[in-house]
Short mmCIF file of C-alpha atoms in Angstrom, two decimals:
data_model
loop_
_atom_site.label_atom_id
_atom_site.label_comp_id
_atom_site.label_asym_id
_atom_site.label_seq_id
_atom_site.Cartn_x
_atom_site.Cartn_y
_atom_site.Cartn_z
CA UNK A 1 -26.70 13.99 2.54
CA UNK A 2 -23.89 11.85 3.89
CA UNK A 3 -20.64 13.76 4.44
CA UNK A 4 -17.17 12.18 5.06
CA UNK A 5 -15.01 14.09 7.63
CA UNK A 6 -11.39 12.89 7.39
CA UNK A 7 -9.03 13.06 10.31
CA UNK A 8 -5.47 12.49 9.19
CA UNK A 9 -2.03 13.11 10.24
CA UNK A 10 -0.67 11.62 6.76
CA UNK A 11 -1.72 13.88 3.83
CA UNK A 12 0.01 15.64 0.95
CA UNK A 13 2.25 17.74 0.57
CA UNK A 14 3.98 15.08 2.69
CA UNK A 15 5.11 12.21 0.50
CA UNK A 16 4.46 8.55 1.20
CA UNK A 17 2.09 5.61 0.49
CA UNK A 18 -0.38 6.57 3.27
CA UNK A 19 -0.52 10.18 2.22
CA UNK A 20 -1.19 9.06 -1.42
CA UNK A 21 -3.89 6.72 -0.27
CA UNK A 22 -5.70 9.20 1.86
CA UNK A 23 -5.67 11.90 -0.90
CA UNK A 24 -6.92 9.48 -3.39
CA UNK A 25 -9.71 8.23 -1.02
CA UNK A 26 -10.69 11.91 -0.38
CA UNK A 27 -10.72 12.70 -3.99
CA UNK A 28 -12.69 9.63 -4.89
CA UNK A 29 -15.32 10.12 -2.25
CA UNK A 30 -15.87 13.69 -3.13
CA UNK A 31 -17.09 12.83 -6.56
CA UNK A 32 -20.47 11.80 -5.00
CA UNK A 33 -20.35 13.31 -1.47
CA UNK A 34 -19.09 16.40 0.45
CA UNK A 35 -15.63 15.58 1.92
CA UNK A 36 -13.76 17.66 4.56
CA UNK A 37 -10.12 16.92 5.47
CA UNK A 38 -8.82 17.80 8.85
CA UNK A 39 -5.25 17.72 8.54
CA UNK A 40 -2.02 19.01 10.36
CA UNK A 41 -0.69 21.21 7.50
CA UNK A 42 -1.83 23.12 4.50
CA UNK A 43 -2.74 21.07 1.39
CA UNK A 44 -4.35 22.04 -1.99
CA UNK A 45 -7.72 20.68 -2.25
CA UNK A 46 -9.07 18.61 -5.23
CA UNK A 47 -12.92 18.63 -4.88
CA UNK A 48 -12.82 18.52 -1.15
CA UNK A 49 -12.36 21.11 1.71
CA UNK A 50 -9.15 21.14 3.65
CA UNK A 51 -9.00 22.45 7.42
CA UNK A 52 -5.55 22.53 8.96
CA UNK A 53 -3.98 23.91 12.21
CA UNK A 54 -0.28 25.10 12.14
CA UNK A 55 0.34 24.69 15.75
CA UNK A 56 2.35 22.45 18.06
CA UNK A 57 1.32 18.75 17.74
CA UNK A 58 -0.30 18.21 21.26
CA UNK A 59 -2.90 21.04 20.50
CA UNK A 60 -3.79 19.89 17.02
CA UNK A 61 -6.05 16.78 18.17
CA UNK A 62 -7.80 19.16 20.63
CA UNK A 63 -8.55 21.71 17.88
CA UNK A 64 -9.79 19.21 15.50
CA UNK A 65 -11.97 17.71 18.31
CA UNK A 66 -13.40 21.07 19.11
CA UNK A 67 -13.98 21.94 15.48
CA UNK A 68 -15.62 18.68 14.78
CA UNK A 69 -17.83 18.90 17.85
CA UNK A 70 -19.24 22.20 16.52
CA UNK A 71 -20.01 21.10 12.96
CA UNK A 72 -20.72 17.31 13.26
CA UNK A 73 -24.24 16.15 11.93
CA UNK A 74 -26.07 13.10 12.83
CA UNK A 75 -25.14 11.11 9.66
CA UNK A 76 -21.68 12.29 9.20
CA UNK A 77 -19.03 9.56 8.74
CA UNK A 78 -15.67 10.25 10.36
CA UNK A 79 -12.63 8.54 8.62
CA UNK A 80 -9.23 8.26 10.72
CA UNK A 81 -6.14 7.52 8.77
CA UNK A 82 -5.07 5.27 11.76
CA UNK A 83 -5.73 4.68 15.36
CA UNK A 84 -3.70 7.73 16.33
CA UNK A 85 -6.27 10.18 14.76
CA UNK A 86 -8.97 8.72 16.98
CA UNK A 87 -7.79 11.06 19.75
CA UNK A 88 -9.45 13.76 17.81
CA UNK A 89 -12.88 12.17 17.62
CA UNK A 90 -15.57 13.88 19.72
CA UNK A 91 -17.70 12.08 22.03
CA UNK A 92 -20.75 12.96 20.05
CA UNK A 93 -19.63 11.07 16.90
CA UNK A 94 -21.92 8.11 15.80
CA UNK A 95 -20.03 6.80 12.80
CA UNK A 96 -16.25 6.43 13.03
CA UNK A 97 -14.09 4.37 10.57
CA UNK A 98 -10.61 3.73 11.41
CA UNK A 99 -8.08 2.62 8.61
CA UNK A 100 -5.67 -0.10 9.57
CA UNK A 101 -2.42 -0.64 7.58
CA UNK A 102 -0.34 -3.33 9.35
CA UNK A 103 2.68 -2.59 11.35
CA UNK A 104 1.02 0.06 13.60
CA UNK A 105 -0.47 -2.96 15.42
CA UNK A 106 2.90 -4.74 16.15
CA UNK A 107 5.37 -4.19 19.06
CA UNK A 108 3.45 -2.08 21.49
CA UNK A 109 4.58 -1.57 25.11
CA UNK A 110 1.95 -2.24 27.74
CA UNK A 111 1.23 1.45 28.18
CA UNK A 112 0.92 1.92 24.41
CA UNK A 113 -1.32 -1.07 24.29
CA UNK A 114 -3.68 0.45 26.87
CA UNK A 115 -3.81 3.84 24.92
CA UNK A 116 -4.56 2.11 21.62
CA UNK A 117 -7.22 -0.11 23.24
CA UNK A 118 -8.81 3.05 24.87
CA UNK A 119 -8.80 4.91 21.52
CA UNK A 120 -10.25 2.09 19.55
CA UNK A 121 -13.32 2.22 21.64
CA UNK A 122 -14.20 5.42 19.87
CA UNK A 123 -14.44 3.52 16.47
CA UNK A 124 -17.61 1.87 15.21
CA UNK A 125 -15.83 0.29 12.12
CA UNK A 126 -12.38 -0.73 11.02
CA UNK A 127 -11.27 -1.13 7.44
CA UNK A 128 -8.00 -3.17 7.03
CA UNK A 129 -5.82 -3.07 3.76
CA UNK A 130 -5.53 -6.81 3.97
CA UNK A 131 -6.68 -9.92 5.66
CA UNK A 132 -3.30 -10.18 7.38
CA UNK A 133 -3.66 -6.57 8.84
CA UNK A 134 -7.16 -7.45 10.08
CA UNK A 135 -5.75 -10.56 11.76
CA UNK A 136 -2.95 -8.43 13.33
CA UNK A 137 -5.49 -5.99 14.71
CA UNK A 138 -7.78 -8.68 15.99
CA UNK A 139 -5.01 -10.69 17.68
CA UNK A 140 -3.51 -7.72 19.37
CA UNK A 141 -6.63 -5.88 20.55
CA UNK A 142 -10.25 -6.55 21.63
CA UNK A 143 -12.16 -5.00 18.83
CA UNK A 144 -15.45 -5.69 20.64
CA UNK A 145 -18.47 -4.55 18.56
CA UNK A 146 -16.35 -2.84 15.97
CA UNK A 147 -17.55 -4.02 12.50
CA UNK A 148 -14.66 -4.86 10.18
CA UNK A 149 -13.93 -5.16 6.58
CA UNK A 150 -11.03 -5.73 4.11
CA UNK A 151 -10.68 -3.24 1.15
CA UNK A 152 -7.41 -3.15 -0.91
CA UNK A 153 -5.88 0.36 -0.62
CA UNK A 154 -5.74 1.02 -4.25
CA UNK A 155 -7.96 4.05 -4.48
CA UNK A 156 -5.83 6.02 -6.67
CA UNK A 157 -4.77 3.39 -9.21
CA UNK A 158 -7.26 3.29 -12.14
CA UNK A 159 -8.11 0.17 -14.26
CA UNK A 160 -5.72 -0.77 -16.94
CA UNK A 161 -6.51 0.01 -20.62
CA UNK A 162 -2.85 -0.74 -21.68
CA UNK A 163 -2.11 -2.94 -24.71
CA UNK A 164 -0.83 -6.48 -23.79
CA UNK A 165 2.92 -6.40 -23.33
CA UNK A 166 4.54 -8.47 -26.21
CA UNK A 167 8.16 -9.33 -25.96
CA UNK A 168 10.38 -8.33 -28.86
CA UNK A 169 13.45 -10.27 -27.76
CA UNK A 170 14.56 -13.08 -25.31
CA UNK A 171 16.05 -10.76 -22.59
CA UNK A 172 13.90 -10.96 -19.37
CA UNK A 173 13.56 -7.58 -17.75
CA UNK A 174 13.30 -7.58 -14.03
CA UNK A 175 12.13 -4.55 -12.08
CA UNK A 176 12.07 -3.44 -8.50
CA UNK A 177 10.60 -0.10 -7.22
CA UNK A 178 10.92 0.13 -3.41
CA UNK A 179 12.82 1.94 -0.59
CA UNK A 180 16.22 0.21 -0.49
CA UNK A 181 16.23 -1.56 2.85
CA UNK A 182 17.08 -5.23 3.75
CA UNK A 183 13.48 -6.39 4.49
CA UNK A 184 12.62 -5.76 0.77
CA UNK A 185 14.75 -8.98 0.03
CA UNK A 186 16.76 -7.51 -2.83
CA UNK A 187 20.02 -8.82 -1.55
CA UNK A 188 18.79 -12.47 -1.51
CA UNK A 189 17.80 -12.00 -5.32
CA UNK A 190 21.19 -10.63 -6.00
CA UNK A 191 22.79 -13.80 -4.61
CA UNK A 192 20.48 -15.91 -6.55
CA UNK A 193 20.97 -14.01 -9.95
CA UNK A 194 24.88 -14.28 -9.44
CA UNK A 195 24.43 -18.08 -9.53
CA UNK A 196 22.16 -17.82 -12.62
CA UNK A 197 23.90 -15.23 -14.63
CA UNK A 198 25.38 -17.80 -17.14
CA UNK A 199 21.92 -19.58 -17.60
CA UNK A 200 19.82 -17.01 -19.22
CA UNK A 201 19.79 -13.39 -20.47
CA UNK A 202 18.31 -10.87 -18.08
CA UNK A 203 18.49 -7.12 -17.01
CA UNK A 204 17.37 -5.87 -13.73
CA UNK A 205 16.50 -2.19 -13.08
CA UNK A 206 16.21 -1.29 -9.29
CA UNK A 207 14.38 2.14 -8.55
CA UNK A 208 14.59 3.55 -5.13
CA UNK A 209 16.73 5.11 -2.51
CA UNK A 210 17.77 4.21 1.07
CA UNK A 211 20.47 3.63 3.44
CA UNK A 212 20.93 0.20 2.05
CA UNK A 213 21.91 1.27 -1.50
CA UNK A 214 25.63 1.09 -0.94
CA UNK A 215 25.39 -2.34 0.35
CA UNK A 216 23.32 -3.44 -2.43
CA UNK A 217 25.71 -1.97 -5.11
CA UNK A 218 28.69 -3.75 -3.36
CA UNK A 219 26.71 -7.09 -3.49
CA UNK A 220 25.83 -6.43 -7.18
CA UNK A 221 29.62 -5.96 -8.08
CA UNK A 222 30.74 -8.97 -5.85
CA UNK A 223 28.26 -11.17 -7.82
CA UNK A 224 29.61 -10.02 -11.11
CA UNK A 225 26.26 -8.58 -12.10
CA UNK A 226 27.37 -4.84 -12.58
CA UNK A 227 26.67 -5.12 -16.27
CA UNK A 228 23.25 -6.58 -15.85
CA UNK A 229 21.75 -4.69 -12.90
CA UNK A 230 21.20 -0.91 -12.77
CA UNK A 231 20.64 0.96 -9.60
CA UNK A 232 18.64 4.02 -10.96
CA UNK A 233 17.99 5.76 -7.54
CA UNK A 234 14.85 8.25 -7.89
CA UNK A 235 13.05 8.47 -11.33
CA UNK A 236 10.20 10.60 -12.36
CA UNK A 237 6.64 9.27 -12.89
CA UNK A 238 7.09 9.11 -16.68
CA UNK A 239 10.29 7.05 -16.56
CA UNK A 240 8.66 4.85 -14.05
CA UNK A 241 5.75 4.06 -16.22
CA UNK A 242 8.12 3.29 -19.15
CA UNK A 243 10.14 0.86 -16.85
CA UNK A 244 6.79 -0.85 -15.88
CA UNK A 245 5.60 -1.08 -19.42
CA UNK A 246 8.70 -2.96 -20.52
CA UNK A 247 9.12 -5.07 -17.49
CA UNK A 248 8.57 -8.86 -17.45
CA UNK A 249 8.78 -9.54 -13.78
CA UNK A 250 8.45 -7.28 -10.76
CA UNK A 251 10.78 -8.34 -7.97
CA UNK A 252 10.39 -7.50 -4.17
CA UNK A 253 10.38 -10.68 -2.00
CA UNK A 254 9.96 -8.83 1.26
CA UNK A 255 9.90 -10.27 4.73
CA UNK A 256 9.21 -9.20 8.33
CA UNK A 257 12.14 -7.68 9.99
CA UNK A 258 11.36 -6.86 13.56
CA UNK A 259 8.29 -4.75 13.71
CA UNK A 260 8.42 -3.76 10.03
CA UNK A 261 6.47 -5.57 7.34
CA UNK A 262 4.33 -5.03 4.28
CA UNK A 263 0.72 -4.59 5.26
CA UNK A 264 -0.38 -4.87 1.62
CA UNK A 265 2.11 -3.91 -1.09
CA UNK A 266 0.92 -1.19 -3.38
CA UNK A 267 3.88 -1.75 -5.69
CA UNK A 268 2.74 -5.18 -6.79
CA UNK A 269 -0.60 -3.87 -7.74
CA UNK A 270 1.03 -1.02 -9.80
CA UNK A 271 3.02 -3.67 -11.65
CA UNK A 272 -0.17 -5.90 -12.09
CA UNK A 273 -1.81 -2.88 -13.78
CA UNK A 274 0.91 -3.12 -16.43
CA UNK A 275 0.40 -6.88 -16.83
CA UNK A 276 3.73 -7.70 -14.93
CA UNK A 277 3.81 -10.76 -12.62
CA UNK A 278 5.57 -10.25 -9.25
CA UNK A 279 7.91 -12.15 -7.04
CA UNK A 280 6.74 -11.36 -3.65
CA UNK A 281 7.34 -12.52 -0.22
CA UNK A 282 5.06 -14.32 2.22
CA UNK A 283 4.93 -12.15 5.44
CA UNK A 284 2.30 -9.65 6.10
CA UNK A 285 -0.40 -8.80 3.50
CA UNK A 286 1.55 -9.31 0.35
CA UNK A 287 -0.50 -12.60 -0.22
CA UNK A 288 -3.65 -10.36 -0.81
CA UNK A 289 -1.72 -8.34 -3.49
CA UNK A 290 0.03 -11.19 -5.10
CA UNK A 291 -1.75 -14.61 -5.58
CA UNK A 292 0.66 -17.41 -5.52
CA UNK A 293 0.58 -19.31 -8.80
CA UNK A 294 -1.87 -17.08 -10.35
CA UNK A 295 -0.62 -13.52 -10.47
CA UNK A 296 2.91 -14.27 -9.33
CA UNK A 297 4.92 -16.07 -6.88
CA UNK A 298 4.89 -15.91 -2.97
CA UNK A 299 8.16 -17.12 -1.61
CA UNK A 300 10.32 -16.74 1.60
CA UNK A 301 13.43 -14.97 0.36
CA UNK A 302 15.32 -16.37 3.36
CA UNK A 303 14.88 -19.89 1.91
CA UNK A 304 17.55 -19.83 -0.83
CA UNK A 305 16.51 -23.04 -2.52
CA UNK A 306 12.83 -21.88 -2.82
CA UNK A 307 13.73 -18.46 -4.09
CA UNK A 308 16.21 -19.94 -6.56
CA UNK A 309 13.51 -22.12 -8.03
CA UNK A 310 11.05 -19.17 -8.35
CA UNK A 311 13.66 -16.78 -9.88
CA UNK A 312 14.62 -19.57 -12.35
CA UNK A 313 11.09 -20.34 -13.37
CA UNK A 314 10.33 -16.59 -13.94
CA UNK A 315 13.43 -16.11 -16.12
CA UNK A 316 13.33 -19.39 -18.12
CA UNK A 317 9.60 -20.10 -18.56
CA UNK A 318 8.54 -17.11 -20.53
CA UNK A 319 5.16 -18.47 -21.37
CA UNK A 320 4.42 -19.11 -17.72
CA UNK A 321 5.61 -15.65 -16.77
CA UNK A 322 3.58 -13.91 -19.45
CA UNK A 323 0.43 -15.83 -18.36
CA UNK A 324 0.92 -14.79 -14.72
CA UNK A 325 1.27 -11.26 -15.91
CA UNK A 326 -1.88 -11.51 -17.96
CA UNK A 327 -3.72 -12.86 -14.99
CA UNK A 328 -2.39 -10.13 -12.79
CA UNK A 329 -3.77 -7.27 -14.90
CA UNK A 330 -7.09 -9.07 -15.30
CA UNK A 331 -7.41 -9.65 -11.50
CA UNK A 332 -6.32 -6.01 -10.75
CA UNK A 333 -9.06 -4.62 -13.08
CA UNK A 334 -11.70 -6.90 -11.62
CA UNK A 335 -10.90 -6.76 -7.94
CA UNK A 336 -8.56 -3.92 -7.11
CA UNK A 337 -8.88 -0.95 -9.56
CA UNK A 338 -9.79 2.42 -8.10
CA UNK A 339 -13.46 2.24 -9.27
CA UNK A 340 -14.00 -1.15 -7.79
CA UNK A 341 -12.47 -0.37 -4.43
CA UNK A 342 -14.20 2.99 -4.15
CA UNK A 343 -17.49 1.27 -4.71
CA UNK A 344 -16.56 -1.25 -1.98
CA UNK A 345 -15.81 1.72 0.43
CA UNK A 346 -18.99 3.45 -0.48
CA UNK A 347 -21.12 0.36 0.25
CA UNK A 348 -19.41 -0.23 3.48
CA UNK A 349 -19.96 3.47 4.38
CA UNK A 350 -23.79 2.86 3.69
CA UNK A 351 -23.66 -0.02 6.13
CA UNK A 352 -22.00 2.25 8.72
CA UNK A 353 -25.04 4.63 8.81
CA UNK A 354 -27.47 1.81 8.84
CA UNK A 355 -25.90 -0.23 11.74
CA UNK A 356 -25.22 2.69 14.00
#
């Protein structure tokens, strides 16, 4: 029987997008196959077995490697959460999948490039979260005979069975859920909305925390938007779902800042599940999550004229915005829901054992 052995430095109880994704992947795979998770700290299992080592970091990879070497079977598939976890892969491993997320392939020094290139030689397959991420990895490193695939990282987001959102009034409700930092592009939206505030009726709820929150608050006040824009900070899952269900447009026109960018953009797909169109950026892998003109808009937030045109269309053309939201949910259900991407991963796993 095929077994999955997951080597990860990013796993619950730590909080974050990669942690959530790896947990969802482990849980999904365990419904049909045995799954063993080798992680750095204790975590409650959910249908899979967890092995962890509470020791200093330099020794963790060594212990994982030794343990795997003793228990590894011929047809086992090792899944590494990133190239860093390849350091714990034993030499006897035949099937090794490494996950690629995006910015971990940007801005490496020469010494680090040599280390990453050496570790990648231990992988037989690479699964990227977007076409842009795959292109980053291919342009930065010689992948040689490594087989590649692109699978959306939405392993934990089920298909939508929600009723279609029907507006009860003319107020357009914008929503942003993200860490508050400049590269999310919200400050540029504040500037645009300040100029449009007399053109239409809208409300904007911003969920998230970060060092940029005080700056955003000051910009909102300076633009005369204090009565229309709410900085909500942290919200629980129930409140988050209510906000998504009542939203008309999801707003996060992110861009690359230095070595930081969106490798995919899970937040856009969460909005799509609720039938909400997104205003997204153009950098990184967001064009895999949001299809320009079909499930939302892709726009460079640094281009004020272009951003203004998109925001204006989203606010004033209610029928168009609703249609894009309808398309977004349909596309999510058909191409990105948990059952769909888990099946894509399983099919790729079968190819892993056949080709090596």
